CSV table of C-alpha atoms in Angstrom, one decimal:
chain,number,residue,atom,x,y,z
A,2,UNK,CA,106.3,79.0,121.2
A,3,UNK,CA,106.7,75.3,120.6
A,4,UNK,CA,108.9,72.9,122.7
A,5,UNK,CA,112.1,71.6,121.2
A,6,UNK,CA,113.0,68.1,122.2
A,7,UNK,CA,116.5,67.2,121.1
A,8,UNK,CA,119.8,65.8,122.3
A,9,UNK,CA,123.1,67.0,120.9
A,10,UNK,CA,126.5,65.3,120.9
A,11,UNK,CA,130.0,66.5,120.3
A,12,UNK,CA,132.3,64.2,118.3
A,13,UNK,CA,135.1,64.0,115.8
A,14,UNK,CA,134.6,64.2,112.0
A,15,UNK,CA,135.3,60.4,111.7
A,16,UNK,CA,132.5,59.7,114.1
A,17,UNK,CA,130.1,61.7,112.0
A,18,UNK,CA,130.9,59.5,109.0
A,19,UNK,CA,130.6,56.3,111.1
A,20,UNK,CA,127.2,57.5,112.4
A,21,UNK,CA,126.0,58.3,108.9
A,22,UNK,CA,127.1,54.8,107.8
A,23,UNK,CA,125.3,53.3,110.8
A,24,UNK,CA,122.0,55.2,110.5
A,25,UNK,CA,121.4,56.6,107.0
A,26,UNK,CA,119.4,54.1,105.0
A,27,UNK,CA,118.6,56.5,102.2
A,28,UNK,CA,120.4,59.5,100.7
A,29,UNK,CA,120.6,62.3,103.3
A,30,UNK,CA,119.3,65.8,102.8
A,31,UNK,CA,122.4,67.9,102.4
A,32,UNK,CA,122.4,71.7,103.1
A,33,UNK,CA,124.8,74.6,103.5
A,34,UNK,CA,123.5,76.8,106.3
A,35,UNK,CA,124.7,80.3,107.4
A,36,UNK,CA,123.2,81.6,110.7
A,37,UNK,CA,123.8,85.1,112.1
A,38,UNK,CA,123.1,85.4,115.8
A,39,UNK,CA,122.0,88.7,117.4
A,40,UNK,CA,122.1,90.2,120.8
A,41,UNK,CA,122.4,93.5,122.6
A,42,UNK,CA,125.9,94.8,123.4
A,43,UNK,CA,125.6,93.8,127.0
A,44,UNK,CA,124.3,90.3,126.2
A,45,UNK,CA,120.7,90.6,127.5
A,46,UNK,CA,119.4,87.7,125.5
A,47,UNK,CA,122.2,85.4,126.7
A,48,UNK,CA,121.5,86.5,130.3
A,49,UNK,CA,117.9,85.5,129.8
A,50,UNK,CA,118.8,82.0,128.4
A,51,UNK,CA,117.6,83.1,125.0
A,52,UNK,CA,119.0,83.4,121.4
A,53,UNK,CA,117.9,85.1,118.2
A,54,UNK,CA,119.2,84.1,114.8
A,55,UNK,CA,118.6,84.5,111.1
A,56,UNK,CA,119.5,81.2,109.2
A,57,UNK,CA,119.8,81.2,105.4
A,58,UNK,CA,120.2,78.2,103.2
A,59,UNK,CA,121.8,78.0,99.7
A,60,UNK,CA,118.5,78.9,98.0
A,61,UNK,CA,118.3,82.2,99.9
A,62,UNK,CA,115.4,81.1,102.2
A,63,UNK,CA,115.8,82.8,105.5
A,64,UNK,CA,114.2,81.7,108.8
A,65,UNK,CA,114.2,83.7,112.0
A,66,UNK,CA,114.3,81.6,115.2
A,67,UNK,CA,113.9,82.8,118.7
A,68,UNK,CA,114.8,80.2,121.4
A,69,UNK,CA,114.5,80.3,125.2
A,70,UNK,CA,115.3,77.8,128.0
A,71,UNK,CA,117.7,75.0,128.8
A,72,UNK,CA,117.9,71.3,128.0
A,73,UNK,CA,114.7,69.7,126.7
A,74,UNK,CA,112.8,72.6,128.2
A,75,UNK,CA,113.8,74.8,125.3
A,76,UNK,CA,111.1,76.5,123.3
A,77,UNK,CA,111.3,78.1,119.9
A,78,UNK,CA,109.3,80.4,117.6
A,79,UNK,CA,110.3,80.7,114.0
A,80,UNK,CA,109.0,82.1,110.7
A,81,UNK,CA,110.4,83.1,107.3
A,82,UNK,CA,111.7,86.6,106.7
A,83,UNK,CA,113.8,88.5,104.2
A,84,UNK,CA,117.6,87.8,104.3
A,85,UNK,CA,119.3,90.1,106.8
A,86,UNK,CA,116.0,91.5,108.2
A,87,UNK,CA,114.9,90.9,111.7
A,88,UNK,CA,111.2,90.8,112.5
A,89,UNK,CA,110.8,92.2,116.0
A,90,UNK,CA,107.0,91.8,116.4
A,91,UNK,CA,107.0,88.4,118.2
A,92,UNK,CA,105.4,88.6,121.6
A,93,UNK,CA,108.0,86.3,123.2
A,94,UNK,CA,110.9,88.3,122.0
A,95,UNK,CA,109.2,91.6,123.0
A,96,UNK,CA,108.5,90.1,126.5
A,97,UNK,CA,112.2,89.3,126.8
A,98,UNK,CA,113.6,92.7,125.6
A,99,UNK,CA,112.5,96.2,126.2
A,100,UNK,CA,111.9,98.5,123.2
A,101,UNK,CA,115.3,100.0,124.0
A,102,UNK,CA,116.9,96.5,123.9
A,103,UNK,CA,115.2,95.6,120.7
A,104,UNK,CA,116.7,98.7,119.1
A,105,UNK,CA,120.1,97.7,120.2
A,106,UNK,CA,120.1,94.2,118.6
A,107,UNK,CA,123.1,93.7,116.3
A,108,UNK,CA,125.0,90.7,114.8
A,109,UNK,CA,127.2,89.1,117.3
A,110,UNK,CA,128.6,86.0,115.6
A,111,UNK,CA,128.1,83.7,112.6
A,112,UNK,CA,127.7,79.9,112.3
A,113,UNK,CA,128.3,78.2,109.0
A,114,UNK,CA,127.7,74.4,108.7
A,115,UNK,CA,127.1,71.6,106.3
A,116,UNK,CA,124.1,69.8,107.6
A,117,UNK,CA,123.0,66.3,106.6
A,118,UNK,CA,119.7,65.0,107.9
A,119,UNK,CA,117.6,61.9,107.8
A,120,UNK,CA,114.5,60.7,109.6
A,121,UNK,CA,114.7,57.6,111.8
A,122,UNK,CA,111.7,55.4,112.8
A,123,UNK,CA,112.3,54.3,116.5
A,124,UNK,CA,109.5,52.6,118.4
A,125,UNK,CA,106.4,54.6,117.9
A,126,UNK,CA,108.4,57.8,117.2
A,127,UNK,CA,109.9,59.7,114.3
A,128,UNK,CA,113.4,61.2,115.1
A,129,UNK,CA,115.5,63.4,112.9
A,130,UNK,CA,119.2,62.9,113.0
A,131,UNK,CA,121.2,66.0,111.9
A,132,UNK,CA,125.0,65.9,111.4
A,133,UNK,CA,126.6,69.4,111.5
A,134,UNK,CA,130.2,70.2,110.5
A,135,UNK,CA,131.5,73.8,110.1
A,136,UNK,CA,132.6,76.6,112.3
A,137,UNK,CA,131.6,79.5,114.5
A,138,UNK,CA,133.1,82.9,113.6
A,139,UNK,CA,133.2,85.8,116.0
A,140,UNK,CA,135.4,88.9,116.3
A,141,UNK,CA,138.0,87.4,114.0
A,142,UNK,CA,138.2,84.2,116.0
A,143,UNK,CA,137.0,80.7,114.8
A,144,UNK,CA,135.8,77.6,116.6
A,145,UNK,CA,135.1,74.3,114.8
A,146,UNK,CA,131.6,72.7,114.9
A,147,UNK,CA,131.3,68.9,114.7
A,148,UNK,CA,128.1,67.6,116.3
A,149,UNK,CA,125.2,65.3,115.9
A,150,UNK,CA,121.6,66.1,117.0
A,151,UNK,CA,118.7,63.8,117.6
A,152,UNK,CA,115.4,65.7,117.5
A,153,UNK,CA,112.0,64.2,118.3
A,154,UNK,CA,109.6,65.0,115.5
A,155,UNK,CA,106.7,63.0,116.9
A,156,UNK,CA,106.1,60.3,119.4
A,157,UNK,CA,107.5,59.4,122.9
A,158,UNK,CA,110.6,61.0,124.4
A,159,UNK,CA,111.5,57.6,125.8
A,160,UNK,CA,112.2,56.4,122.2
A,161,UNK,CA,114.6,59.4,121.8
A,162,UNK,CA,116.4,58.4,125.0
A,163,UNK,CA,116.7,54.7,124.0
A,164,UNK,CA,118.1,55.6,120.7
A,165,UNK,CA,120.6,58.1,122.2
A,166,UNK,CA,121.8,55.6,124.7
A,167,UNK,CA,122.3,52.9,122.1
A,168,UNK,CA,124.3,55.2,119.8
A,169,UNK,CA,126.4,56.5,122.8
A,170,UNK,CA,127.3,53.0,123.8
A,171,UNK,CA,128.3,52.2,120.2
A,172,UNK,CA,130.1,55.3,119.1
A,173,UNK,CA,132.3,58.0,120.7
A,174,UNK,CA,129.5,60.6,121.1
A,175,UNK,CA,129.7,62.9,124.1
A,176,UNK,CA,126.6,64.8,125.4
A,177,UNK,CA,126.8,68.5,124.7
A,178,UNK,CA,124.4,71.0,126.3
A,179,UNK,CA,126.3,74.0,125.1
A,180,UNK,CA,124.3,75.4,122.2
A,181,UNK,CA,125.9,77.0,119.2
A,182,UNK,CA,124.5,80.3,120.7
A,183,UNK,CA,126.3,79.7,124.0
A,184,UNK,CA,129.5,78.7,122.2
A,185,UNK,CA,129.3,81.8,119.9
A,186,UNK,CA,128.7,84.1,122.9
A,187,UNK,CA,131.8,82.7,124.6
A,188,UNK,CA,133.9,83.1,121.5
A,189,UNK,CA,132.6,86.7,120.9
A,190,UNK,CA,133.4,87.6,124.5
A,191,UNK,CA,137.1,86.8,123.8
A,192,UNK,CA,137.9,85.8,127.4
A,193,UNK,CA,135.7,88.4,129.0
A,194,UNK,CA,133.0,87.1,131.4
A,195,UNK,CA,129.8,85.9,129.7
A,196,UNK,CA,126.6,87.2,131.3
A,197,UNK,CA,125.4,84.7,134.0
A,198,UNK,CA,122.0,83.2,133.2
A,199,UNK,CA,120.2,83.2,136.6
A,200,UNK,CA,117.0,81.3,137.4
A,201,UNK,CA,113.9,83.3,137.1
A,202,UNK,CA,111.6,84.3,139.9
A,203,UNK,CA,108.3,82.4,140.3
A,204,UNK,CA,109.5,78.9,139.4
A,205,UNK,CA,108.1,75.8,140.9
A,206,UNK,CA,110.4,73.4,142.9
A,207,UNK,CA,110.3,71.0,140.0
A,208,UNK,CA,111.3,73.5,137.3
A,209,UNK,CA,113.9,75.1,139.5
A,210,UNK,CA,115.6,71.8,140.2
A,211,UNK,CA,115.3,70.7,136.5
A,212,UNK,CA,116.9,73.9,135.3
A,213,UNK,CA,119.7,73.7,137.9
A,214,UNK,CA,120.4,70.1,137.1
A,215,UNK,CA,120.6,70.8,133.3
A,216,UNK,CA,122.9,73.8,133.8
A,217,UNK,CA,125.2,71.9,136.1
A,218,UNK,CA,125.2,68.9,133.8
A,219,UNK,CA,125.9,71.1,130.8
A,220,UNK,CA,129.0,72.6,132.5
A,221,UNK,CA,130.2,69.1,133.5
A,222,UNK,CA,129.8,67.8,130.0
A,223,UNK,CA,131.7,70.7,128.5
A,224,UNK,CA,134.5,70.2,131.1
A,225,UNK,CA,134.7,66.5,130.4
A,226,UNK,CA,135.3,67.2,126.7
A,227,UNK,CA,137.9,69.8,127.4
A,228,UNK,CA,139.8,67.8,130.0
A,229,UNK,CA,139.8,64.6,128.0
A,230,UNK,CA,141.9,66.5,125.3
A,231,UNK,CA,143.9,68.6,127.7
A,232,UNK,CA,144.2,67.4,131.3
A,233,UNK,CA,146.1,70.5,132.5
A,234,UNK,CA,146.1,71.5,136.2
A,235,UNK,CA,143.4,74.1,135.6
A,236,UNK,CA,141.3,71.9,133.3
A,237,UNK,CA,141.2,69.1,135.9
A,238,UNK,CA,140.3,71.6,138.7
A,239,UNK,CA,137.4,73.1,136.7
A,240,UNK,CA,136.1,69.6,135.9
A,241,UNK,CA,136.2,68.6,139.6
A,242,UNK,CA,134.3,71.8,140.5
A,243,UNK,CA,131.7,71.1,137.7
A,244,UNK,CA,131.2,67.5,138.9
A,245,UNK,CA,131.0,68.6,142.5
A,246,UNK,CA,128.3,71.2,141.7
A,247,UNK,CA,126.2,68.5,140.0
A,248,UNK,CA,126.8,66.0,142.8
A,249,UNK,CA,125.9,68.7,145.3
A,250,UNK,CA,122.4,69.1,143.8
A,251,UNK,CA,121.9,65.3,144.0
A,252,UNK,CA,123.1,65.3,147.6
A,253,UNK,CA,121.5,68.4,149.1
A,254,UNK,CA,118.1,67.8,147.6
A,255,UNK,CA,118.2,64.0,147.8
A,256,UNK,CA,114.8,63.8,149.5
A,257,UNK,CA,113.3,65.2,146.3
A,258,UNK,CA,114.5,62.2,144.2
A,259,UNK,CA,112.9,59.4,146.3
A,260,UNK,CA,111.7,56.8,145.2
A,261,UNK,CA,113.5,57.5,141.9
A,262,UNK,CA,116.9,57.9,143.6
A,263,UNK,CA,119.6,58.2,140.8
A,264,UNK,CA,121.9,55.6,142.3
A,265,UNK,CA,123.5,54.7,139.0
A,266,UNK,CA,124.0,58.3,138.1
A,267,UNK,CA,125.5,59.0,141.6
A,268,UNK,CA,128.0,56.1,141.2
A,269,UNK,CA,129.0,57.2,137.7
A,270,UNK,CA,129.7,60.8,138.8
A,271,UNK,CA,131.5,59.6,141.9
A,272,UNK,CA,133.8,57.5,139.8
A,273,UNK,CA,134.6,60.4,137.5
A,274,UNK,CA,135.3,62.6,140.5
A,275,UNK,CA,137.7,59.9,141.9
A,276,UNK,CA,139.5,59.7,138.6
A,277,UNK,CA,140.1,63.5,138.8
A,278,UNK,CA,140.9,63.3,142.5
A,279,UNK,CA,144.0,61.2,141.9
A,280,UNK,CA,145.6,63.6,139.5
A,281,UNK,CA,144.6,66.5,141.7
A,282,UNK,CA,146.5,65.0,144.6
A,283,UNK,CA,149.6,64.8,142.4
A,284,UNK,CA,149.1,68.4,141.4
A,285,UNK,CA,149.0,69.5,145.1
A,286,UNK,CA,152.2,67.6,145.8
A,287,UNK,CA,153.9,69.0,142.7
A,288,UNK,CA,153.0,72.5,143.9
A,289,UNK,CA,154.7,71.8,147.2
A,290,UNK,CA,157.8,69.9,146.0
A,291,UNK,CA,161.2,71.4,145.3
A,292,UNK,CA,161.4,71.8,141.5
A,293,UNK,CA,165.1,71.1,141.6
A,294,UNK,CA,164.8,68.1,144.0
A,295,UNK,CA,164.6,64.4,143.3
A,296,UNK,CA,160.9,64.1,144.0
A,297,UNK,CA,159.5,66.4,141.4
A,298,UNK,CA,160.6,64.4,138.3
A,299,UNK,CA,159.0,61.3,139.8
A,300,UNK,CA,155.8,63.1,140.5
A,301,UNK,CA,155.8,64.5,136.9
A,302,UNK,CA,156.2,61.1,135.4
A,303,UNK,CA,153.4,59.6,137.5
A,304,UNK,CA,151.2,62.5,136.6
A,305,UNK,CA,151.8,61.9,132.9
A,306,UNK,CA,150.6,58.3,133.2
A,307,UNK,CA,147.7,59.3,135.4
A,308,UNK,CA,146.7,62.0,133.0
A,309,UNK,CA,146.7,59.5,130.1
A,310,UNK,CA,144.5,57.2,132.1
A,311,UNK,CA,142.1,60.1,133.0
A,312,UNK,CA,141.8,61.0,129.3
A,313,UNK,CA,140.8,57.4,128.5
A,314,UNK,CA,138.3,57.4,131.4
A,315,UNK,CA,136.7,60.6,130.3
A,316,UNK,CA,136.5,59.4,126.6
A,317,UNK,CA,135.1,56.0,127.6
A,318,UNK,CA,131.6,54.6,127.4
A,319,UNK,CA,131.0,54.8,131.1
A,320,UNK,CA,131.6,58.6,131.2
A,321,UNK,CA,129.5,59.2,128.1
A,322,UNK,CA,126.5,57.2,129.3
A,323,UNK,CA,126.7,58.8,132.8
A,324,UNK,CA,126.3,62.2,131.3
A,325,UNK,CA,123.4,61.1,129.1
A,326,UNK,CA,121.8,59.3,132.1
A,327,UNK,CA,122.1,62.6,133.9
A,328,UNK,CA,120.1,64.4,131.2
A,329,UNK,CA,117.4,61.7,131.2
A,330,UNK,CA,117.1,61.9,135.0
A,331,UNK,CA,116.8,65.7,134.9
A,332,UNK,CA,114.2,65.7,132.2
A,333,UNK,CA,112.2,62.5,132.7
A,334,UNK,CA,113.2,61.0,136.0
A,335,UNK,CA,110.6,59.4,138.2
A,336,UNK,CA,110.9,62.3,140.7
A,337,UNK,CA,109.1,64.6,138.3
A,338,UNK,CA,105.9,62.6,138.4
A,339,UNK,CA,105.9,61.8,142.2
A,340,UNK,CA,103.1,63.8,143.9
A,341,UNK,CA,104.5,66.5,146.1
A,342,UNK,CA,108.2,66.2,145.1
A,343,UNK,CA,108.3,69.3,143.0
A,344,UNK,CA,105.1,71.1,143.9
A,345,UNK,CA,105.0,74.5,145.4
A,346,UNK,CA,107.2,77.5,144.9
A,347,UNK,CA,111.0,77.0,144.6
A,348,UNK,CA,111.5,78.9,147.8
A,349,UNK,CA,110.2,75.8,149.5
A,350,UNK,CA,113.5,74.1,148.8
A,351,UNK,CA,115.0,76.2,151.7
A,352,UNK,CA,114.0,73.3,154.0
A,353,UNK,CA,116.5,71.1,152.3
A,354,UNK,CA,119.2,73.7,152.9
A,355,UNK,CA,118.3,74.0,156.5
A,356,UNK,CA,118.8,70.2,157.1
A,357,UNK,CA,122.3,70.6,155.5
A,358,UNK,CA,123.0,73.6,157.7
A,359,UNK,CA,122.0,72.0,160.9
A,360,UNK,CA,124.5,69.1,160.3
A,361,UNK,CA,127.2,71.6,159.4
A,362,UNK,CA,126.6,73.5,162.7
A,363,UNK,CA,126.7,70.3,164.8
A,364,UNK,CA,130.0,69.2,163.3
A,365,UNK,CA,131.4,72.8,163.4
A,366,UNK,CA,130.5,73.2,167.1
A,367,UNK,CA,132.5,70.0,167.9
A,368,UNK,CA,135.4,70.9,165.6
A,369,UNK,CA,138.2,70.5,168.1
A,370,UNK,CA,137.1,66.9,168.8
A,371,UNK,CA,136.8,65.9,165.1
A,372,UNK,CA,139.2,63.3,163.6
A,373,UNK,CA,140.5,63.5,160.0
A,374,UNK,CA,137.5,61.6,158.5
A,375,UNK,CA,134.9,63.8,160.4
A,376,UNK,CA,136.7,66.9,159.2
A,377,UNK,CA,136.7,65.6,155.7
A,378,UNK,CA,132.9,64.9,156.0
A,379,UNK,CA,132.4,68.5,157.3
A,380,UNK,CA,134.3,69.9,154.3
A,381,UNK,CA,132.2,67.9,151.9
A,382,UNK,CA,129.0,69.1,153.5
A,383,UNK,CA,130.1,72.7,153.4
A,384,UNK,CA,131.2,72.4,149.8
A,385,UNK,CA,127.9,70.8,148.8
A,386,UNK,CA,125.9,73.7,150.4
A,387,UNK,CA,128.1,76.3,148.8
A,388,UNK,CA,127.7,74.8,145.3
A,389,UNK,CA,124.0,74.1,145.7
A,390,UNK,CA,123.5,77.8,146.5
A,391,UNK,CA,125.6,78.7,143.5
A,392,UNK,CA,123.9,76.5,141.0
A,393,UNK,CA,120.3,76.9,142.3
A,394,UNK,CA,120.6,80.6,141.8
A,395,UNK,CA,117.1,81.7,142.9
A,396,UNK,CA,116.5,85.5,143.1
A,397,UNK,CA,115.2,85.3,146.6
A,398,UNK,CA,118.3,83.4,147.8
A,399,UNK,CA,120.8,85.7,146.1
A,400,UNK,CA,121.4,88.1,149.1
A,401,UNK,CA,122.0,85.0,151.3
A,402,UNK,CA,124.4,83.4,148.9
A,403,UNK,CA,126.4,86.6,148.5
A,404,UNK,CA,126.7,87.0,152.2
A,405,UNK,CA,127.4,83.4,153.1
A,406,UNK,CA,129.4,82.1,150.2
A,407,UNK,CA,132.7,83.9,151.2
A,408,UNK,CA,132.5,82.2,154.6
A,409,UNK,CA,131.6,78.8,153.1
A,410,UNK,CA,134.5,79.1,150.7
A,411,UNK,CA,137.0,80.1,153.4
A,412,UNK,CA,136.0,77.2,155.6
A,413,UNK,CA,136.1,74.8,152.6
A,414,UNK,CA,139.6,75.9,151.6
A,415,UNK,CA,140.9,75.8,155.2
A,416,UNK,CA,139.6,72.3,155.7
A,417,UNK,CA,140.9,71.4,152.2
A,418,UNK,CA,144.4,72.3,153.3
A,419,UNK,CA,144.1,70.0,156.3
A,420,UNK,CA,142.8,67.3,154.1
A,421,UNK,CA,145.8,67.7,151.7
A,422,UNK,CA,148.2,67.3,154.7
A,423,UNK,CA,146.3,64.2,155.9
A,424,UNK,CA,146.3,62.6,152.4
A,425,UNK,CA,149.9,63.5,151.4
A,426,UNK,CA,151.6,60.8,153.4
A,427,UNK,CA,149.3,58.0,152.2
A,428,UNK,CA,149.6,59.0,148.6
A,429,UNK,CA,153.4,59.3,148.7
A,430,UNK,CA,153.7,55.9,150.4
A,431,UNK,CA,151.6,54.3,147.6
A,432,UNK,CA,154.2,55.4,145.1
A,433,UNK,CA,156.8,53.0,146.5
A,434,UNK,CA,159.6,55.6,146.8
A,435,UNK,CA,163.1,54.8,148.0
A,436,UNK,CA,166.4,56.4,148.7
A,437,UNK,CA,166.8,60.2,148.4
A,438,UNK,CA,163.3,60.5,146.8
A,439,UNK,CA,161.7,58.8,149.8
A,440,UNK,CA,163.6,61.0,152.3
A,441,UNK,CA,162.5,64.2,150.4
A,442,UNK,CA,158.9,63.0,150.4
A,443,UNK,CA,159.1,62.5,154.2
A,444,UNK,CA,160.4,66.0,154.6
A,445,UNK,CA,157.5,67.3,152.4
A,446,UNK,CA,155.0,65.5,154.6
A,447,UNK,CA,156.6,66.8,157.8
A,448,UNK,CA,156.5,70.3,156.3
A,449,UNK,CA,152.8,70.0,155.5
A,450,UNK,CA,152.1,68.7,159.0
A,451,UNK,CA,153.9,71.6,160.7
A,452,UNK,CA,151.8,74.2,159.0
A,453,UNK,CA,149.2,75.9,161.2
A,454,UNK,CA,146.3,74.8,159.0
A,455,UNK,CA,144.4,73.3,161.9
A,456,UNK,CA,144.1,76.7,163.7
A,457,UNK,CA,143.2,78.4,160.4
A,458,UNK,CA,140.5,75.8,159.8
A,459,UNK,CA,139.1,76.1,163.3
A,460,UNK,CA,138.8,79.9,163.0
A,461,UNK,CA,137.2,79.6,159.5
A,462,UNK,CA,134.6,77.0,160.7
A,463,UNK,CA,133.8,79.1,163.8
A,464,UNK,CA,133.2,82.2,161.7
A,465,UNK,CA,130.9,80.1,159.5
A,466,UNK,CA,128.8,78.4,162.2
A,467,UNK,CA,128.4,81.7,164.1
A,468,UNK,CA,126.6,83.1,161.0
A,469,UNK,CA,122.8,83.2,161.4
A,470,UNK,CA,121.3,83.2,157.9
A,471,UNK,CA,117.6,83.9,158.1
A,472,UNK,CA,116.9,81.2,155.6
A,473,UNK,CA,118.4,78.6,157.9
A,474,UNK,CA,116.6,79.5,161.1
C-alpha cells in the first residue's frame, strides 16, 4: 500500500468558487464521480479504521480503493476493476477481514460528487487541489459534500503545510479529518452507535500518540464545524469535551513534546475552550433558574449574544489555523524526530499516567484542606487523566480504563458541581443585575451553596484515590 498525504477542508459552495478563482491558472479537470462504499453488516472495516470503495467516472472506468489509517498516516491500495465488481484478492484487505467477513461485504452507502482538479507547483513540490461538491446517500438519507483537498503528489510535506496555512488564513476553510467513509458510516447508522475504532496492539509510543492526537483533533474539528452553525446546549457541551480530550493528550504526555512544546497550539485550544466555557456557565445557570422568574429572560438574552460571539470565534481565522497547526504538530512536529521521545512500545507511556496519578492522590488525600482553586485544579487533573485514557485506547490499558473511568467520572462530576457553585456568584455579578433580577440571582447562588455537593465530592474523591490500579503502582 502507498501512503496518502493530503489535507481536507470543509467549506461553503461560495468558498469553493473563491478558491478556484484564487488557485486555478488553467482550465480544471472536471469529473462526475460515483463511489459505492462497502462494509460488513457489523462494520468491521470501520472498526479497523479502513474503507473499501468502487469509484466510477462518467466514462465507466471503475477503480477499487482500499484505505487504512488516520490523518496523514493513511495508506491506500487501488486498481481498476469491472463496474460493480469487488476484487477480494488484495493481501491488505484479506489481512483485515476473515474469509467470512469478505463474504459478508455489501454496499453501505454512495457518494456522488462533481470533482474539479488542478496541479499546483509549491516550493519544490507538486500538489493537487481537488474541489468536491455533491452528496452522500445512505438508507434514504442524504448529507451534502462540499470540501477541498490538497494532496501531495511529489516533494516535501512542508510545502503542503505552508500552502494549506496560507489558504486557511485567506479563505474560510476549516480542517476536516472526517473522511467521506466516516461520514457515510455515520449517516448509514441513522443514529445508532458507530463502531469504535480502537488503537491496535503493538504500536510504538510515537505512532500511538500520533494516532490519538489525530483522532482527538478530528473530533474537535467536526465539533467546531457543528457548533459554529448551531451553538445549542448539547453542541457546546460536545465541543468542550472534544477540546478537553485533545488538550488532555497535550497535558498528560507533555514530557514527550519537549523541546518542540506546542505552546501556540496550547494557547489556541485554551482560548477556544474559554469561549465555550462562558456559554456553558450560562447554560448551567439557565438549568437552575426558575423559567417563570425574572432572571431566566435575562440569561436567555445574554446567551443569545454569547452564542453569536462564539459562532464568530469558531468560524474565525484563529480557530481555523489552530486546528491546522494541530494536524501539523501531530504529523510533523519536532517531537517525532527527537531521539527517545517516541521510542519503545506504547505501553511505556504508562509512566506519564503514573505521574498524573501521583499528583491526583496527593491532592485527594488533602481534600478537606483544599480551597476552591485547588479543588478546581484537582478536577482538571482528574478530567485530563480520564480523557487521556479514553483517547489513547490501547488494548493493554482497556481493562484499567473500564474499571477506573466510572470513578474518575464520578469525582469529576462531583467536583464540577462544586465548581459551578463557586463560579455562579462571580458570573452573575458580572452581568450587572439590579432590582428583582438581582435578588433572584442572589437566591439562586444561596441555593447552590446550600447543596451538599462538598460531601458528595469528598466521598467521590476518596473512592477514587483509594483505588489501586496496577498500572499506577
